[in-house]
Short mmCIF file of C-alpha atoms in Angstrom, two decimals:
data_model
loop_
_atom_site.label_atom_id
_atom_site.label_comp_id
_atom_site.label_asym_id
_atom_site.label_seq_id
_atom_site.Cartn_x
_atom_site.Cartn_y
_atom_site.Cartn_z
CA GLU A 21 88.26 -27.88 91.45
CA GLU A 22 87.23 -31.42 90.57
CA PRO A 23 87.47 -32.52 86.92
CA LEU A 24 84.21 -32.75 85.00
CA GLU A 25 82.72 -36.16 84.28
CA PRO A 26 80.58 -37.05 81.24
CA LYS A 27 77.44 -37.02 83.39
CA ASP A 28 78.17 -33.38 84.27
CA LEU A 29 77.69 -32.42 80.61
CA GLY A 30 74.39 -34.30 80.75
CA ARG A 31 73.33 -32.17 83.71
CA LEU A 32 74.26 -29.06 81.78
CA ALA A 33 72.20 -30.23 78.77
CA HIS A 34 69.26 -30.88 81.12
CA GLN A 35 69.56 -27.40 82.60
CA ILE A 36 69.48 -25.84 79.16
CA LEU A 37 66.50 -27.92 78.05
CA GLU A 38 64.55 -27.09 81.22
CA ASN A 39 63.85 -23.74 79.57
CA LEU A 40 62.46 -25.31 76.41
CA GLY A 41 58.74 -24.62 76.01
CA VAL A 42 58.54 -22.49 79.16
CA GLY A 43 56.98 -19.13 78.32
CA GLY A 44 57.17 -19.98 74.62
CA ARG A 45 60.95 -20.43 74.65
CA THR A 46 62.39 -22.26 71.67
CA LEU A 47 65.77 -23.90 71.34
CA ALA A 48 66.84 -21.00 69.12
CA SER A 49 65.85 -18.44 71.77
CA VAL A 50 67.79 -20.26 74.51
CA GLY A 51 71.15 -20.28 72.69
CA SER A 52 73.46 -21.97 70.18
CA ALA A 53 77.08 -23.14 69.86
CA GLU A 54 78.06 -19.68 68.59
CA ASN A 55 76.11 -17.92 71.33
CA PRO A 56 75.79 -20.46 74.14
CA GLY A 57 72.95 -19.87 76.54
CA ARG A 58 74.16 -20.18 80.12
CA PRO A 59 71.61 -21.53 82.64
CA ALA A 60 71.36 -19.17 85.59
CA HIS A 61 70.91 -21.89 88.22
CA LEU A 62 72.64 -24.83 89.92
CA TYR A 63 75.79 -25.91 88.06
CA ALA A 64 76.02 -22.90 85.75
CA GLY A 65 79.15 -21.49 87.40
CA ARG A 66 80.95 -24.82 87.13
CA PHE A 67 81.00 -24.87 83.34
CA GLY A 68 83.14 -22.78 81.08
CA ASP A 69 82.53 -21.71 77.50
CA ASP A 70 84.18 -24.89 76.15
CA GLU A 71 81.70 -27.16 77.95
CA LEU A 72 78.79 -24.98 76.92
CA ARG A 73 79.90 -25.09 73.28
CA GLU A 74 80.31 -28.88 73.41
CA VAL A 75 76.76 -29.36 74.72
CA TRP A 76 75.35 -26.81 72.28
CA THR A 77 77.07 -28.59 69.37
CA HIS A 78 74.74 -31.52 70.04
CA LEU A 79 71.68 -29.40 70.85
CA ASP A 80 72.07 -27.32 67.67
CA ARG A 81 71.57 -30.49 65.61
CA LEU A 82 68.16 -30.96 67.27
CA ARG A 83 66.67 -27.71 65.95
CA GLY A 84 63.50 -28.59 64.08
CA HIS A 85 63.41 -32.13 65.51
CA PRO A 86 59.75 -33.23 65.81
CA LEU A 87 60.04 -33.82 69.56
CA VAL A 88 61.73 -30.46 70.13
CA ARG A 89 58.94 -28.76 68.15
CA GLU A 90 56.33 -30.62 70.22
CA ILE A 91 57.90 -29.34 73.45
CA GLU A 92 58.27 -25.80 72.08
CA THR A 93 54.60 -25.63 71.02
CA ALA A 94 53.04 -27.55 73.92
CA GLU A 95 49.76 -26.29 75.38
CA ASN A 96 51.22 -26.94 78.82
CA SER A 97 54.55 -28.24 80.09
CA ARG A 98 56.13 -29.00 83.41
CA THR A 99 59.86 -29.24 84.02
CA GLU A 100 61.63 -31.38 86.63
CA TYR A 101 58.21 -32.28 87.98
CA GLU A 102 58.24 -34.42 91.12
CA ILE A 103 55.47 -36.98 91.58
CA ILE A 104 54.91 -38.87 94.83
CA ARG A 105 52.43 -41.71 95.06
CA PRO A 106 51.57 -44.22 97.79
CA PHE A 107 52.24 -47.88 97.09
CA GLY A 108 50.99 -50.00 99.97
CA ARG A 109 53.08 -49.02 102.98
CA ASP A 110 55.68 -47.34 100.80
CA LEU A 111 55.87 -44.03 98.97
CA LEU A 112 57.11 -43.96 95.41
CA ALA A 113 58.74 -40.79 94.11
CA GLY A 114 60.17 -39.71 90.78
CA ARG A 115 61.22 -36.50 89.06
CA VAL A 116 60.21 -36.26 85.41
CA ASP A 117 62.43 -34.19 83.07
CA LYS A 118 59.45 -32.88 81.05
CA LEU A 119 55.71 -33.39 81.07
CA VAL A 120 54.24 -32.06 77.84
CA LYS A 121 50.59 -31.62 76.94
CA ASN A 122 49.38 -31.32 73.37
CA GLN A 123 45.83 -31.55 71.98
CA ASP A 124 45.84 -35.37 72.34
CA GLY A 125 47.04 -35.59 75.95
CA TRP A 126 50.15 -35.76 78.12
CA ARG A 127 53.55 -37.23 77.33
CA ILE A 128 56.65 -37.72 79.48
CA VAL A 129 59.98 -36.82 77.89
CA ASP A 130 63.25 -37.92 79.46
CA PHE A 131 66.49 -36.45 78.13
CA LYS A 132 69.54 -38.70 77.81
CA PHE A 133 72.83 -37.02 76.90
CA ALA A 134 73.93 -40.06 74.93
CA GLU A 135 73.44 -41.74 71.58
CA SER A 136 70.46 -44.04 71.12
CA ALA A 137 72.85 -47.02 70.87
CA ALA A 138 73.41 -46.55 74.63
CA HIS A 139 69.79 -47.56 75.29
CA SER A 140 69.32 -49.84 78.26
CA PRO A 141 66.45 -51.81 79.81
CA ALA A 142 66.97 -49.72 82.96
CA TYR A 143 65.86 -46.63 81.00
CA GLU A 144 62.68 -48.40 79.92
CA PHE A 145 61.94 -49.40 83.53
CA GLN A 146 62.52 -45.78 84.58
CA MET A 147 59.97 -44.59 81.99
CA ARG A 148 57.39 -47.23 82.99
CA PHE A 149 57.93 -46.14 86.60
CA TYR A 150 57.26 -42.51 85.69
CA LEU A 151 54.19 -43.54 83.70
CA TYR A 152 52.93 -45.51 86.69
CA LEU A 153 53.37 -42.46 88.95
CA ALA A 154 51.74 -40.03 86.52
CA ARG A 155 48.95 -42.14 84.99
CA GLU A 156 46.17 -41.02 87.36
CA LEU A 157 47.25 -37.38 87.58
CA PHE A 158 47.77 -36.55 83.92
CA GLN A 159 45.07 -37.90 81.64
CA PRO A 160 45.05 -38.99 79.02
CA MET A 161 48.63 -40.19 79.36
CA LEU A 162 49.95 -40.97 75.87
CA GLY A 163 53.26 -42.53 76.88
CA ALA A 164 56.87 -41.64 77.54
CA GLN A 165 59.73 -40.91 75.20
CA LEU A 166 63.41 -41.33 75.81
CA PHE A 167 65.12 -38.57 73.84
CA TYR A 168 68.78 -39.23 73.04
CA LEU A 169 70.37 -35.82 72.62
CA LYS A 170 73.58 -36.81 70.81
CA ASP A 171 71.83 -38.33 67.78
CA GLY A 172 68.16 -37.29 68.10
CA GLY A 173 66.99 -40.87 68.61
CA VAL A 174 63.62 -41.36 70.29
CA ARG A 175 62.35 -44.50 71.97
CA GLU A 176 58.65 -44.74 72.87
CA VAL A 177 57.67 -46.48 76.13
CA LYS A 178 54.12 -47.26 77.20
CA LEU A 179 52.39 -48.70 80.24
CA GLU A 180 48.97 -49.94 79.16
CA ASP A 181 46.22 -50.65 81.70
CA GLY A 182 46.70 -54.40 81.20
CA ASP A 183 50.41 -54.06 82.02
CA VAL A 184 49.85 -52.40 85.40
CA PRO A 185 49.33 -55.54 87.57
CA GLY A 186 52.56 -57.09 86.26
CA PHE A 187 54.42 -53.82 86.73
CA GLU A 188 53.16 -53.52 90.32
CA GLU A 189 54.42 -57.04 91.01
CA GLU A 190 57.80 -56.10 89.59
CA LEU A 191 57.85 -53.01 91.84
CA ARG A 192 57.07 -55.14 94.90
CA ARG A 193 59.95 -57.50 94.07
CA ARG A 194 62.35 -54.61 93.56
CA ILE A 195 61.31 -52.98 96.84
CA GLU A 196 61.75 -56.26 98.73
CA ARG A 197 65.23 -56.73 97.23
CA GLY A 198 66.16 -53.13 98.02
#
């Protein structure tokens, strides 16, 4: 058996949070550090109780967090939602952690199993990319939020209509380099 890496705990946190808001599920109904909920899919068999408790220690602190409440009470939500969109001769594809709809519109939420101090420009590009993919399908699109699970930090990312031509140019440059 291979040793676990830090990103594996992030995958476990993602699997737990996939259930959030689905069928009215709340963080409290999914589990806690004392009674860790065990996801029934993918990597669930790879993690023991110690790993589950470690992840739940961080998730327990997020109970009542405004973004958690928004996901729990969403009118509609989609989990691990794949979006594919043409871009000239290429196809762009991305998988969004959560799409959440409230009375004002749609929001993308991306979970990062890290502290907000670990923020990087690459995460912002990732969110602008997701917003670009989703902007015509989910309207009105309010923006995207990076949700840092270890400290509850939230970073808002937007892609306004006026920003789209510059973002498309950046995409073309990245595709050419790739």
